[in-house]
PDB file of C-alpha atoms in Angstrom:
ATOM      1  CA  MET R 155     -25.759 -44.104 -45.319  1.00  0.00           C
ATOM      2  CA  ALA R 156     -23.095 -41.976 -43.659  1.00  0.00           C
ATOM      3  CA  ALA R 157     -24.218 -38.845 -41.852  1.00  0.00           C
ATOM      4  CA  PRO R 158     -23.595 -35.635 -43.823  1.00  0.00           C
ATOM      5  CA  THR R 159     -20.384 -33.834 -42.957  1.00  0.00           C
ATOM      6  CA  LEU R 160     -19.948 -30.109 -42.447  1.00  0.00           C
ATOM      7  CA  VAL R 161     -18.606 -29.849 -46.003  1.00  0.00           C
ATOM      8  CA  ASP R 162     -21.687 -31.688 -47.317  1.00  0.00           C
ATOM      9  CA  GLU R 163     -23.963 -29.309 -45.420  1.00  0.00           C
ATOM     10  CA  LEU R 164     -22.180 -26.209 -46.705  1.00  0.00           C
ATOM     11  CA  VAL R 165     -22.076 -27.324 -50.336  1.00  0.00           C
ATOM     12  CA  ALA R 166     -25.721 -28.471 -50.275  1.00  0.00           C
ATOM     13  CA  ARG R 167     -26.813 -24.853 -49.769  1.00  0.00           C
ATOM     14  CA  GLY R 168     -25.208 -23.755 -53.023  1.00  0.00           C
ATOM     15  CA  PRO R 169     -21.936 -21.917 -53.750  1.00  0.00           C
ATOM     16  CA  VAL R 170     -20.085 -21.118 -50.520  1.00  0.00           C
ATOM     17  CA  LEU R 171     -18.544 -17.648 -50.201  1.00  0.00           C
ATOM     18  CA  THR R 172     -15.204 -17.578 -48.397  1.00  0.00           C
ATOM     19  CA  ASP R 173     -13.056 -14.542 -47.569  1.00  0.00           C
ATOM     20  CA  GLY R 174     -10.354 -12.453 -49.202  1.00  0.00           C
ATOM     21  CA  ALA R 175      -6.736 -11.449 -48.582  1.00  0.00           C
ATOM     22  CA  TRP R 176      -5.488 -10.972 -45.025  1.00  0.00           C
ATOM     23  CA  GLY R 177      -1.934  -9.658 -45.164  1.00  0.00           C
ATOM     24  CA  THR R 178      -2.707  -6.524 -47.141  1.00  0.00           C
ATOM     25  CA  GLN R 179      -5.640  -5.775 -44.853  1.00  0.00           C
ATOM     26  CA  MET R 180      -3.387  -5.855 -41.806  1.00  0.00           C
ATOM     27  CA  LEU R 181      -0.789  -3.715 -43.550  1.00  0.00           C
ATOM     28  CA  ALA R 182      -3.544  -1.168 -44.141  1.00  0.00           C
ATOM     29  CA  ARG R 183      -4.230  -1.282 -40.392  1.00  0.00           C
ATOM     30  CA  GLY R 184      -0.633  -0.513 -39.476  1.00  0.00           C
ATOM     31  CA  LEU R 185       1.233  -3.827 -39.558  1.00  0.00           C
ATOM     32  CA  PRO R 186       4.939  -2.995 -40.117  1.00  0.00           C
ATOM     33  CA  PRO R 187       5.970  -4.231 -43.593  1.00  0.00           C
ATOM     34  CA  ARG R 188       8.560  -6.722 -42.326  1.00  0.00           C
ATOM     35  CA  GLN R 189       6.613  -8.027 -39.344  1.00  0.00           C
ATOM     36  CA  LEU R 190       5.049 -11.476 -39.479  1.00  0.00           C
ATOM     37  CA  PRO R 191       1.249 -10.944 -39.527  1.00  0.00           C
ATOM     38  CA  ASP R 192       0.593 -14.030 -37.391  1.00  0.00           C
ATOM     39  CA  VAL R 193       2.292 -12.494 -34.345  1.00  0.00           C
ATOM     40  CA  TRP R 194      -0.421  -9.818 -34.301  1.00  0.00           C
ATOM     41  CA  ASN R 195      -2.721 -12.520 -32.899  1.00  0.00           C
ATOM     42  CA  LEU R 196      -0.929 -11.975 -29.587  1.00  0.00           C
ATOM     43  CA  THR R 197       0.098  -8.317 -29.791  1.00  0.00           C
ATOM     44  CA  ASP R 198      -2.804  -6.663 -31.688  1.00  0.00           C
ATOM     45  CA  PRO R 199      -5.773  -9.045 -31.621  1.00  0.00           C
ATOM     46  CA  GLU R 200      -8.277  -6.222 -32.084  1.00  0.00           C
ATOM     47  CA  GLN R 201      -6.794  -5.340 -35.474  1.00  0.00           C
ATOM     48  CA  VAL R 202      -6.838  -8.979 -36.579  1.00  0.00           C
ATOM     49  CA  GLU R 203     -10.431  -9.352 -35.414  1.00  0.00           C
ATOM     50  CA  ALA R 204     -11.370  -6.255 -37.420  1.00  0.00           C
ATOM     51  CA  VAL R 205     -10.102  -7.971 -40.586  1.00  0.00           C
ATOM     52  CA  ALA R 206     -12.063 -11.145 -39.918  1.00  0.00           C
ATOM     53  CA  ARG R 207     -15.214  -9.225 -39.014  1.00  0.00           C
ATOM     54  CA  SER R 208     -14.980  -7.096 -42.153  1.00  0.00           C
ATOM     55  CA  TYR R 209     -15.195 -10.270 -44.253  1.00  0.00           C
ATOM     56  CA  VAL R 210     -18.074 -11.703 -42.252  1.00  0.00           C
ATOM     57  CA  ASP R 211     -19.903  -8.383 -42.603  1.00  0.00           C
ATOM     58  CA  ALA R 212     -19.266  -8.522 -46.375  1.00  0.00           C
ATOM     59  CA  GLY R 213     -20.959 -11.915 -46.616  1.00  0.00           C
ATOM     60  CA  SER R 214     -18.278 -14.565 -46.043  1.00  0.00           C
ATOM     61  CA  GLN R 215     -19.834 -17.868 -45.000  1.00  0.00           C
ATOM     62  CA  VAL R 216     -16.395 -19.282 -44.239  1.00  0.00           C
ATOM     63  CA  VAL R 217     -13.673 -17.080 -42.768  1.00  0.00           C
ATOM     64  CA  LEU R 218     -10.053 -18.119 -42.313  1.00  0.00           C
ATOM     65  CA  THR R 219      -7.590 -17.400 -39.511  1.00  0.00           C
ATOM     66  CA  ASN R 220      -4.445 -15.310 -39.287  1.00  0.00           C
ATOM     67  CA  THR R 221      -2.260 -18.422 -39.030  1.00  0.00           C
ATOM     68  CA  PHE R 222      -0.923 -18.828 -42.563  1.00  0.00           C
ATOM     69  CA  GLN R 223       2.717 -18.664 -41.395  1.00  0.00           C
ATOM     70  CA  ALA R 224       2.166 -19.871 -37.831  1.00  0.00           C
ATOM     71  CA  ASN R 225       4.567 -22.797 -38.030  1.00  0.00           C
ATOM     72  CA  ARG R 226       7.803 -23.276 -36.130  1.00  0.00           C
ATOM     73  CA  PHE R 227       9.953 -22.433 -39.169  1.00  0.00           C
ATOM     74  CA  ALA R 228       8.419 -19.002 -39.701  1.00  0.00           C
ATOM     75  CA  LEU R 229       7.652 -18.071 -36.093  1.00  0.00           C
ATOM     76  CA  GLY R 230      11.107 -18.688 -34.698  1.00  0.00           C
ATOM     77  CA  ASP R 231      11.030 -17.981 -30.959  1.00  0.00           C
ATOM     78  CA  ALA R 232       7.313 -17.178 -30.838  1.00  0.00           C
ATOM     79  CA  ASP R 233       4.966 -19.623 -29.097  1.00  0.00           C
ATOM     80  CA  VAL R 234       3.524 -21.717 -31.945  1.00  0.00           C
ATOM     81  CA  ALA R 235       0.596 -23.091 -29.938  1.00  0.00           C
ATOM     82  CA  ALA R 236      -0.329 -19.678 -28.509  1.00  0.00           C
ATOM     83  CA  VAL R 237      -0.271 -17.920 -31.893  1.00  0.00           C
ATOM     84  CA  ASN R 238      -2.460 -20.604 -33.495  1.00  0.00           C
ATOM     85  CA  ARG R 239      -4.910 -20.775 -30.603  1.00  0.00           C
ATOM     86  CA  ALA R 240      -5.294 -17.012 -30.606  1.00  0.00           C
ATOM     87  CA  GLY R 241      -5.824 -16.979 -34.369  1.00  0.00           C
ATOM     88  CA  VAL R 242      -8.768 -19.353 -34.102  1.00  0.00           C
ATOM     89  CA  GLU R 243     -10.257 -17.575 -31.084  1.00  0.00           C
ATOM     90  CA  ILE R 244     -10.076 -14.209 -32.881  1.00  0.00           C
ATOM     91  CA  SER R 245     -11.843 -15.460 -36.000  1.00  0.00           C
ATOM     92  CA  ARG R 246     -14.461 -17.272 -33.913  1.00  0.00           C
ATOM     93  CA  ARG R 247     -15.294 -14.037 -32.100  1.00  0.00           C
ATOM     94  CA  ALA R 248     -15.651 -12.239 -35.418  1.00  0.00           C
ATOM     95  CA  ALA R 249     -17.694 -15.024 -37.004  1.00  0.00           C
ATOM     96  CA  GLY R 250     -20.125 -15.548 -34.140  1.00  0.00           C
ATOM     97  CA  ASP R 251     -22.980 -17.617 -35.515  1.00  0.00           C
ATOM     98  CA  ARG R 252     -22.760 -16.011 -38.963  1.00  0.00           C
ATOM     99  CA  ALA R 253     -19.832 -17.936 -40.466  1.00  0.00           C
ATOM    100  CA  ARG R 254     -17.714 -21.034 -40.076  1.00  0.00           C
ATOM    101  CA  VAL R 255     -14.026 -20.768 -39.191  1.00  0.00           C
ATOM    102  CA  PHE R 256     -11.533 -22.760 -41.246  1.00  0.00           C
ATOM    103  CA  ALA R 257      -7.965 -22.381 -39.984  1.00  0.00           C
ATOM    104  CA  SER R 258      -5.192 -21.523 -42.433  1.00  0.00           C
ATOM    105  CA  MET R 259      -1.993 -23.570 -42.757  1.00  0.00           C
ATOM    106  CA  GLY R 260       0.522 -22.343 -45.330  1.00  0.00           C
ATOM    107  CA  PRO R 261       3.820 -23.766 -46.579  1.00  0.00           C
ATOM    108  CA  SER R 262       6.939 -23.994 -44.461  1.00  0.00           C
ATOM    109  CA  ASN R 263       8.948 -21.918 -46.969  1.00  0.00           C
ATOM    110  CA  LYS R 264      11.639 -24.576 -46.651  1.00  0.00           C
ATOM    111  CA  MET R 265      12.637 -26.668 -49.677  1.00  0.00           C
ATOM    112  CA  LEU R 266      12.423 -30.443 -49.479  1.00  0.00           C
ATOM    113  CA  VAL R 267      14.126 -30.894 -52.839  1.00  0.00           C
ATOM    114  CA  THR R 268      17.269 -29.045 -51.709  1.00  0.00           C
ATOM    115  CA  GLY R 269      17.474 -30.801 -48.351  1.00  0.00           C
ATOM    116  CA  GLU R 270      16.762 -27.571 -46.471  1.00  0.00           C
ATOM    117  CA  VAL R 271      14.237 -29.587 -44.480  1.00  0.00           C
ATOM    118  CA  ASP R 272      13.268 -33.263 -44.391  1.00  0.00           C
ATOM    119  CA  GLU R 273       9.869 -34.936 -44.337  1.00  0.00           C
ATOM    120  CA  ALA R 274      10.058 -35.804 -40.637  1.00  0.00           C
ATOM    121  CA  GLN R 275      10.706 -32.159 -39.737  1.00  0.00           C
ATOM    122  CA  LEU R 276       7.772 -31.033 -41.857  1.00  0.00           C
ATOM    123  CA  ARG R 277       5.537 -33.684 -40.337  1.00  0.00           C
ATOM    124  CA  ASP R 278       6.417 -32.554 -36.815  1.00  0.00           C
ATOM    125  CA  ALA R 279       5.869 -28.889 -37.648  1.00  0.00           C
ATOM    126  CA  PHE R 280       2.515 -29.373 -39.353  1.00  0.00           C
ATOM    127  CA  THR R 281       1.321 -31.736 -36.640  1.00  0.00           C
ATOM    128  CA  GLU R 282       2.204 -29.140 -34.005  1.00  0.00           C
ATOM    129  CA  GLN R 283       0.274 -26.448 -35.850  1.00  0.00           C
ATOM    130  CA  ALA R 284      -2.764 -28.577 -36.754  1.00  0.00           C
ATOM    131  CA  THR R 285      -3.071 -29.854 -33.196  1.00  0.00           C
ATOM    132  CA  ALA R 286      -3.093 -26.310 -31.805  1.00  0.00           C
ATOM    133  CA  LEU R 287      -5.651 -25.131 -34.368  1.00  0.00           C
ATOM    134  CA  ALA R 288      -7.989 -28.046 -33.729  1.00  0.00           C
ATOM    135  CA  GLY R 289      -7.639 -27.653 -29.979  1.00  0.00           C
ATOM    136  CA  ALA R 290      -8.787 -24.045 -30.250  1.00  0.00           C
ATOM    137  CA  GLY R 291     -12.051 -25.076 -31.855  1.00  0.00           C
ATOM    138  CA  CYS R 292     -11.858 -24.322 -35.567  1.00  0.00           C
ATOM    139  CA  ASP R 293     -14.446 -25.953 -37.841  1.00  0.00           C
ATOM    140  CA  GLY R 294     -11.953 -27.103 -40.458  1.00  0.00           C
ATOM    141  CA  ILE R 295      -8.416 -26.628 -41.741  1.00  0.00           C
ATOM    142  CA  VAL R 296      -7.320 -25.129 -45.065  1.00  0.00           C
ATOM    143  CA  ILE R 297      -3.899 -26.088 -46.402  1.00  0.00           C
ATOM    144  CA  GLU R 298      -3.136 -23.369 -48.931  1.00  0.00           C
ATOM    145  CA  THR R 299      -0.599 -21.861 -51.331  1.00  0.00           C
ATOM    146  CA  MET R 300       1.318 -25.117 -51.633  1.00  0.00           C
ATOM    147  CA  SER R 301       3.744 -25.485 -54.545  1.00  0.00           C
ATOM    148  CA  ASP R 302       5.292 -28.825 -53.524  1.00  0.00           C
ATOM    149  CA  LEU R 303       2.799 -31.699 -53.649  1.00  0.00           C
ATOM    150  CA  THR R 304       4.859 -33.780 -51.228  1.00  0.00           C
ATOM    151  CA  GLU R 305       4.767 -31.000 -48.647  1.00  0.00           C
ATOM    152  CA  ALA R 306       1.027 -30.577 -49.214  1.00  0.00           C
ATOM    153  CA  LEU R 307       0.461 -34.284 -48.601  1.00  0.00           C
ATOM    154  CA  ILE R 308       2.470 -34.147 -45.357  1.00  0.00           C
ATOM    155  CA  ALA R 309       0.428 -31.163 -44.168  1.00  0.00           C
ATOM    156  CA  LEU R 310      -2.766 -32.940 -45.236  1.00  0.00           C
ATOM    157  CA  ALA R 311      -1.923 -36.004 -43.167  1.00  0.00           C
ATOM    158  CA  ALA R 312      -1.250 -33.838 -40.118  1.00  0.00           C
ATOM    159  CA  ALA R 313      -4.534 -31.966 -40.560  1.00  0.00           C
ATOM    160  CA  ARG R 314      -6.572 -35.125 -41.164  1.00  0.00           C
ATOM    161  CA  ALA R 315      -5.270 -36.604 -37.902  1.00  0.00           C
ATOM    162  CA  THR R 316      -7.311 -33.959 -36.048  1.00  0.00           C
ATOM    163  CA  GLY R 317     -10.557 -35.411 -37.387  1.00  0.00           C
ATOM    164  CA  LEU R 318     -11.606 -32.054 -38.853  1.00  0.00           C
ATOM    165  CA  PRO R 319     -12.652 -31.419 -42.470  1.00  0.00           C
ATOM    166  CA  VAL R 320      -9.594 -30.523 -44.550  1.00  0.00           C
ATOM    167  CA  VAL R 321      -9.298 -28.363 -47.671  1.00  0.00           C
ATOM    168  CA  ALA R 322      -6.063 -28.860 -49.637  1.00  0.00           C
ATOM    169  CA  CYS R 323      -5.030 -26.172 -52.159  1.00  0.00           C
ATOM    170  CA  MET R 324      -2.104 -25.824 -54.521  1.00  0.00           C
ATOM    171  CA  THR R 325      -0.846 -22.748 -56.364  1.00  0.00           C
ATOM    172  CA  PHE R 326      -0.648 -23.017 -60.146  1.00  0.00           C
ATOM    173  CA  ASP R 327       1.440 -20.230 -61.689  1.00  0.00           C
ATOM    174  CA  THR R 328       4.137 -21.919 -63.777  1.00  0.00           C
ATOM    175  CA  GLY R 329       4.453 -23.169 -67.375  1.00  0.00           C
ATOM    176  CA  LYS R 330       3.361 -21.702 -70.693  1.00  0.00           C
ATOM    177  CA  LYS R 331      -0.278 -21.586 -69.621  1.00  0.00           C
ATOM    178  CA  LYS R 332       0.455 -20.814 -65.970  1.00  0.00           C
ATOM    179  CA  ASP R 333      -1.353 -24.020 -65.054  1.00  0.00           C
ATOM    180  CA  ARG R 334       1.386 -25.975 -63.265  1.00  0.00           C
ATOM    181  CA  THR R 335       2.804 -25.769 -59.771  1.00  0.00           C
ATOM    182  CA  MET R 336       6.385 -24.635 -59.335  1.00  0.00           C
ATOM    183  CA  MET R 337       7.293 -28.347 -59.314  1.00  0.00           C
ATOM    184  CA  GLY R 338       5.435 -29.016 -62.577  1.00  0.00           C
ATOM    185  CA  VAL R 339       2.346 -30.731 -61.143  1.00  0.00           C
ATOM    186  CA  THR R 340      -0.896 -30.321 -63.113  1.00  0.00           C
ATOM    187  CA  PRO R 341      -4.272 -29.570 -61.509  1.00  0.00           C
ATOM    188  CA  GLY R 342      -5.482 -33.055 -62.383  1.00  0.00           C
ATOM    189  CA  GLN R 343      -2.478 -34.721 -60.806  1.00  0.00           C
ATOM    190  CA  ALA R 344      -2.831 -32.608 -57.683  1.00  0.00           C
ATOM    191  CA  ALA R 345      -6.558 -33.278 -57.346  1.00  0.00           C
ATOM    192  CA  GLU R 346      -6.117 -37.029 -57.708  1.00  0.00           C
ATOM    193  CA  ALA R 347      -3.271 -37.188 -55.188  1.00  0.00           C
ATOM    194  CA  LEU R 348      -4.926 -34.937 -52.607  1.00  0.00           C
ATOM    195  CA  ALA R 349      -8.295 -36.677 -52.860  1.00  0.00           C
ATOM    196  CA  SER R 350      -6.662 -40.110 -52.609  1.00  0.00           C
ATOM    197  CA  ALA R 351      -4.864 -38.924 -49.465  1.00  0.00           C
ATOM    198  CA  GLY R 352      -8.174 -37.955 -47.858  1.00  0.00           C
ATOM    199  CA  ALA R 353      -8.752 -34.267 -48.604  1.00  0.00           C
ATOM    200  CA  ASP R 354     -12.427 -33.389 -48.167  1.00  0.00           C
ATOM    201  CA  VAL R 355     -12.074 -30.476 -50.597  1.00  0.00           C
ATOM    202  CA  VAL R 356      -9.390 -29.795 -53.216  1.00  0.00           C
ATOM    203  CA  GLY R 357      -8.562 -26.489 -54.780  1.00  0.00           C
ATOM    204  CA  ALA R 358      -6.318 -23.689 -55.934  1.00  0.00           C
ATOM    205  CA  ASN R 359      -5.463 -20.332 -54.450  1.00  0.00           C
ATOM    206  CA  CYS R 360      -3.190 -17.410 -55.273  1.00  0.00           C
ATOM    207  CA  GLY R 361      -1.591 -17.884 -58.719  1.00  0.00           C
ATOM    208  CA  THR R 362      -1.846 -15.398 -61.557  1.00  0.00           C
ATOM    209  CA  GLY R 363      -5.439 -14.177 -61.330  1.00  0.00           C
ATOM    210  CA  ILE R 364      -9.123 -15.035 -61.449  1.00  0.00           C
ATOM    211  CA  ASP R 365      -9.210 -14.650 -65.233  1.00  0.00           C
ATOM    212  CA  THR R 366      -6.732 -17.526 -65.675  1.00  0.00           C
ATOM    213  CA  VAL R 367      -7.974 -19.880 -62.956  1.00  0.00           C
ATOM    214  CA  VAL R 368     -11.168 -21.007 -64.713  1.00  0.00           C
ATOM    215  CA  PRO R 369      -9.496 -23.810 -66.739  1.00  0.00           C
ATOM    216  CA  ILE R 370      -7.554 -24.818 -63.618  1.00  0.00           C
ATOM    217  CA  CYS R 371     -10.842 -25.104 -61.744  1.00  0.00           C
ATOM    218  CA  ALA R 372     -12.312 -27.201 -64.548  1.00  0.00           C
ATOM    219  CA  ALA R 373      -9.317 -29.551 -64.489  1.00  0.00           C
ATOM    220  CA  LEU R 374      -9.546 -29.960 -60.725  1.00  0.00           C
ATOM    221  CA  SER R 375     -13.265 -30.697 -60.951  1.00  0.00           C
ATOM    222  CA  ALA R 376     -12.815 -33.221 -63.759  1.00  0.00           C
ATOM    223  CA  ALA R 377     -10.197 -35.173 -61.805  1.00  0.00           C
ATOM    224  CA  THR R 378     -12.170 -35.775 -58.597  1.00  0.00           C
ATOM    225  CA  ASP R 379     -15.647 -35.954 -57.128  1.00  0.00           C
ATOM    226  CA  ARG R 380     -14.572 -33.797 -54.164  1.00  0.00           C
ATOM    227  CA  PRO R 381     -15.845 -30.220 -53.894  1.00  0.00           C
ATOM    228  CA  VAL R 382     -13.531 -27.568 -55.370  1.00  0.00           C
ATOM    229  CA  TRP R 383     -12.237 -24.486 -53.520  1.00  0.00           C
ATOM    230  CA  ILE R 384     -11.000 -21.471 -55.505  1.00  0.00           C
ATOM    231  CA  LYS R 385      -9.476 -18.287 -54.060  1.00  0.00           C
ATOM    232  CA  ALA R 386      -7.876 -16.374 -56.906  1.00  0.00           C
ATOM    233  CA  ASN R 387      -5.823 -13.205 -57.044  1.00  0.00           C
ATOM    234  CA  ALA R 388      -7.188  -9.936 -58.410  1.00  0.00           C
ATOM    235  CA  GLY R 389      -5.102 -10.271 -61.556  1.00  0.00           C
ATOM    236  CA  MET R 390      -1.401  -9.503 -61.728  1.00  0.00           C
ATOM    237  CA  PRO R 391      -0.162  -6.426 -59.857  1.00  0.00           C
ATOM    238  CA  ASP R 392       1.845  -3.450 -61.071  1.00  0.00           C
ATOM    239  CA  LEU R 393       4.724  -1.912 -59.150  1.00  0.00           C
ATOM    240  CA  VAL R 394       4.039   1.816 -58.688  1.00  0.00           C
ATOM    241  CA  ASP R 395       6.638   3.875 -56.812  1.00  0.00           C
ATOM    242  CA  GLY R 396       7.806   0.746 -55.041  1.00  0.00           C
ATOM    243  CA  GLU R 397       4.263  -0.236 -54.029  1.00  0.00           C
ATOM    244  CA  VAL R 398       2.358  -3.270 -55.314  1.00  0.00           C
ATOM    245  CA  VAL R 399      -0.927  -2.146 -56.911  1.00  0.00           C
ATOM    246  CA  TYR R 400      -3.736  -4.397 -58.145  1.00  0.00           C
ATOM    247  CA  ARG R 401      -5.818  -2.762 -60.884  1.00  0.00           C
ATOM    248  CA  MET R 402      -8.786  -5.135 -61.022  1.00  0.00           C
ATOM    249  CA  THR R 403     -12.005  -3.794 -59.530  1.00  0.00           C
ATOM    250  CA  PRO R 404     -14.345  -5.799 -57.300  1.00  0.00           C
ATOM    251  CA  GLU R 405     -17.030  -5.774 -60.028  1.00  0.00           C
ATOM    252  CA  THR R 406     -14.641  -7.101 -62.682  1.00  0.00           C
ATOM    253  CA  PHE R 407     -13.481  -9.809 -60.282  1.00  0.00           C
ATOM    254  CA  ALA R 408     -17.076 -10.822 -59.570  1.00  0.00           C
ATOM    255  CA  ASP R 409     -17.789 -10.968 -63.315  1.00  0.00           C
ATOM    256  CA  HIS R 410     -15.670 -14.150 -63.456  1.00  0.00           C
ATOM    257  CA  VAL R 411     -17.558 -15.953 -60.692  1.00  0.00           C
ATOM    258  CA  ASP R 412     -20.247 -17.414 -62.971  1.00  0.00           C
ATOM    259  CA  ASP R 413     -17.521 -18.966 -65.136  1.00  0.00           C
ATOM    260  CA  LEU R 414     -15.897 -20.457 -62.027  1.00  0.00           C
ATOM    261  CA  LEU R 415     -19.183 -21.971 -60.899  1.00  0.00           C
ATOM    262  CA  THR R 416     -19.744 -23.428 -64.362  1.00  0.00           C
ATOM    263  CA  ALA R 417     -16.209 -24.879 -64.204  1.00  0.00           C
ATOM    264  CA  GLY R 418     -17.093 -26.689 -60.977  1.00  0.00           C
ATOM    265  CA  ALA R 419     -16.193 -24.364 -58.095  1.00  0.00           C
ATOM    266  CA  ASP R 420     -18.117 -24.983 -54.866  1.00  0.00           C
ATOM    267  CA  PHE R 421     -16.232 -22.543 -52.607  1.00  0.00           C
ATOM    268  CA  VAL R 422     -15.303 -19.110 -53.998  1.00  0.00           C
ATOM    269  CA  GLY R 423     -13.339 -16.240 -52.467  1.00  0.00           C
ATOM    270  CA  GLY R 424     -10.325 -14.069 -53.111  1.00  0.00           C
ATOM    271  CA  CYS R 425      -6.589 -14.074 -52.472  1.00  0.00           C
ATOM    272  CA  CYS R 426      -3.942 -11.394 -53.115  1.00  0.00           C
ATOM    273  CA  GLY R 427      -5.322  -8.013 -54.115  1.00  0.00           C
ATOM    274  CA  THR R 428      -8.828  -8.655 -52.813  1.00  0.00           C
ATOM    275  CA  ASP R 429     -10.577  -7.088 -49.832  1.00  0.00           C
ATOM    276  CA  PRO R 430     -14.068  -6.978 -48.261  1.00  0.00           C
ATOM    277  CA  GLU R 431     -15.400  -4.983 -51.227  1.00  0.00           C
ATOM    278  CA  PHE R 432     -14.497  -7.903 -53.503  1.00  0.00           C
ATOM    279  CA  ILE R 433     -16.297 -10.348 -51.214  1.00  0.00           C
ATOM    280  CA  ALA R 434     -19.349  -8.083 -51.103  1.00  0.00           C
ATOM    281  CA  ALA R 435     -19.328  -7.913 -54.914  1.00  0.00           C
ATOM    282  CA  ILE R 436     -19.298 -11.721 -55.116  1.00  0.00           C
ATOM    283  CA  ALA R 437     -22.093 -11.880 -52.545  1.00  0.00           C
ATOM    284  CA  ARG R 438     -24.215  -9.614 -54.725  1.00  0.00           C
ATOM    285  CA  ARG R 439     -23.486 -11.776 -57.750  1.00  0.00           C
ATOM    286  CA  LEU R 440     -24.449 -14.923 -55.858  1.00  0.00           C
ATOM    287  CA  GLY R 441     -27.633 -13.277 -54.647  1.00  0.00           C
TER     288      GLY R 441
END
């Protein structure tokens, strides 16, 4: 029998609490609205560490890194390896021995279907990022907010080459039921493809809100035997005086967690509109 993996060990203890949104937390700490958050790893590491620590203090068992956009397409002239290494080191300091650190890899924001980028360029970029993250000592890698399954599979291959556990998440926010990716892929199709390509965990993040992600979670769970990772938004925001405002409260958000667990979620956290209070509310619900 194969030795249990880190994912096996985490899931065996019951539902795993992850973290919440990062970008809005850094904006609240003074990040200029148009500045790439990832660069703060080098210029304002204390502020980034404060975000990570706030989630660990709230109860996160897995905390991510401020590396969502730390790829060569988004960073431009910035040092890709340095930004990613610093992101992992910051979250590791905040986590200590209280939480695991799974490094975040987001989409390139370049379109394969329009020829804006090709598969070889994506492969090189994701390999560069994954290699830097793994070299810095993260416990796993989370590929998140993917809308193009082909891009997700390229990122997954790059992450798997590090030998670390890999979580692969798509965003489902399109179609009549808001249960398709932008490219029309269903949760079942995504789960099957990602699991077949070697993802240790499959999931969904972002999207339209925690109240609409329950059937998506159920479809993911039904399509694969891999654990399921869900980080939903705090509902849909309103625009108030030019500012994005999420109305859902932490308690209301946490009220949906039991339904997510029943639908098959193994890892639960929050995405846009959530903060440490949301994670603390989930922690209370999970006991």
